[in-house]
Amino acid sequence: MTTTAQPTSPDESLPATADSGLTVASIRASISPVRRRLGDRAKAREQTRDYAFAEVRALADAGIALAGIAKQDGGAGGSLRVVTDVVIDVARADSSVAQALRSTS
């Protein structure tokens, strides 16, 4: 009789290519309030030469970098066009933050 080792953490029970359930729509919904905050404070940050560290972290936590990653690889499965649209939406709120996102798309 062959026994299978039991996973020691929840993540170990998922194969590396498991579908995360993440969607482009859920990412857009999650980043919407962050985009509003970015837009509300962009001018003040520009004048003080400050950077939106908390907002960038919030975008990352919302999975923005996963928008164009294939679903089988744990991403949202968005096309290049979708990723570009998401970055453009962020750029409308704060172009400096969108520049930082270029390397993730």
Short mmCIF file of C-alpha atoms in Angstrom, two decimals:
data_model
loop_
_atom_site.label_atom_id
_atom_site.label_comp_id
_atom_site.label_asym_id
_atom_site.label_seq_id
_atom_site.Cartn_x
_atom_site.Cartn_y
_atom_site.Cartn_z
CA MET A 1 0.00 0.00 0.00
CA THR A 2 1.38 3.40 -0.98
CA THR A 3 0.81 6.38 1.28
CA THR A 4 0.93 9.98 0.20
CA ALA A 5 2.57 12.62 2.35
CA GLN A 6 0.11 15.12 3.70
CA PRO A 7 0.80 18.78 2.98
CA THR A 8 2.12 20.76 5.94
CA SER A 9 0.66 24.06 4.76
CA PRO A 10 -2.32 25.05 2.59
CA ASP A 11 -0.03 26.23 -0.23
CA GLU A 12 1.61 22.83 -0.52
CA SER A 13 -1.72 21.23 -1.41
CA LEU A 14 -1.94 23.26 -4.61
CA PRO A 15 0.05 22.40 -7.71
CA ALA A 16 2.41 25.12 -8.92
CA THR A 17 0.10 25.82 -11.86
CA ALA A 18 -3.15 26.03 -9.88
CA ASP A 19 -5.75 28.58 -10.96
CA SER A 20 -5.68 31.35 -8.37
CA GLY A 21 -9.24 32.47 -9.07
CA LEU A 22 -7.86 35.94 -9.76
CA THR A 23 -9.58 37.82 -12.58
CA VAL A 24 -8.91 41.07 -14.38
CA ALA A 25 -12.27 42.31 -13.09
CA SER A 26 -11.30 41.56 -9.49
CA ILE A 27 -7.97 43.35 -9.96
CA ARG A 28 -9.72 46.38 -11.47
CA ALA A 29 -12.19 46.45 -8.57
CA SER A 30 -9.38 46.16 -6.01
CA ILE A 31 -7.28 48.94 -7.53
CA SER A 32 -10.17 51.38 -8.02
CA PRO A 33 -9.94 52.98 -4.54
CA VAL A 34 -6.15 53.06 -4.83
CA ARG A 35 -6.42 54.91 -8.15
CA ARG A 36 -8.72 57.45 -6.52
CA ARG A 37 -6.20 58.04 -3.72
CA LEU A 38 -3.40 58.37 -6.26
CA GLY A 39 -5.34 60.96 -8.22
CA ASP A 40 -6.36 62.90 -5.13
CA ARG A 41 -2.76 63.26 -3.93
CA ALA A 42 -0.74 63.32 -7.18
CA LYS A 43 -0.30 67.09 -7.35
CA ALA A 44 0.82 67.37 -3.74
CA ARG A 45 3.29 64.50 -4.16
CA GLU A 46 4.70 66.10 -7.29
CA GLN A 47 5.20 69.41 -5.49
CA THR A 48 6.90 67.83 -2.49
CA ARG A 49 8.80 65.24 -4.56
CA ASP A 50 7.22 62.50 -2.50
CA TYR A 51 6.46 59.01 -3.76
CA ALA A 52 3.29 56.94 -3.32
CA PHE A 53 4.90 54.02 -1.51
CA ALA A 54 1.72 52.95 0.29
CA GLU A 55 -0.37 53.14 -2.87
CA VAL A 56 2.18 51.18 -4.90
CA ARG A 57 2.17 48.50 -2.20
CA ALA A 58 -1.64 48.48 -2.32
CA LEU A 59 -1.53 48.01 -6.11
CA ALA A 60 0.89 45.13 -5.69
CA ASP A 61 -1.25 43.56 -2.97
CA ALA A 62 -4.27 43.82 -5.30
CA GLY A 63 -2.39 41.72 -7.85
CA ILE A 64 -1.87 44.35 -10.53
CA ALA A 65 1.33 42.66 -11.70
CA LEU A 66 -0.62 39.43 -12.25
CA ALA A 67 -3.14 40.93 -14.69
CA GLY A 68 -1.29 39.59 -17.73
CA ILE A 69 -0.01 36.34 -16.29
CA ALA A 70 -1.68 33.20 -17.62
CA LYS A 71 -4.34 31.68 -15.37
CA GLN A 72 -2.54 28.33 -15.30
CA ASP A 73 0.47 30.17 -13.88
CA GLY A 74 -1.55 31.82 -11.10
CA GLY A 75 -2.41 35.09 -12.83
CA ALA A 76 -5.57 36.73 -14.09
CA GLY A 77 -5.06 35.74 -17.74
CA GLY A 78 -5.45 39.21 -19.22
CA SER A 79 -4.26 40.03 -22.70
CA LEU A 80 -1.57 42.59 -23.50
CA ARG A 81 -4.36 45.03 -24.32
CA VAL A 82 -5.95 44.50 -20.91
CA VAL A 83 -2.64 45.00 -19.11
CA THR A 84 -2.02 48.18 -21.11
CA ASP A 85 -5.49 49.47 -20.24
CA VAL A 86 -4.90 48.81 -16.53
CA VAL A 87 -1.58 50.69 -16.60
CA ILE A 88 -3.23 53.56 -18.54
CA ASP A 89 -5.93 53.74 -15.86
CA VAL A 90 -3.22 54.11 -13.21
CA ALA A 91 -1.41 56.69 -15.36
CA ARG A 92 -4.56 58.80 -15.50
CA ALA A 93 -4.40 58.98 -11.72
CA ASP A 94 -0.61 59.38 -11.32
CA SER A 95 1.79 59.04 -14.25
CA SER A 96 4.79 58.51 -11.96
CA VAL A 97 3.28 55.36 -10.53
CA ALA A 98 2.42 54.08 -14.01
CA GLN A 99 6.07 54.54 -15.00
CA ALA A 100 7.03 52.26 -12.12
CA LEU A 101 4.57 49.64 -13.40
CA ARG A 102 6.10 49.46 -16.87
CA SER A 103 8.56 46.79 -15.81
CA THR A 104 5.72 44.56 -14.57
CA SER A 105 3.76 44.58 -17.81
#
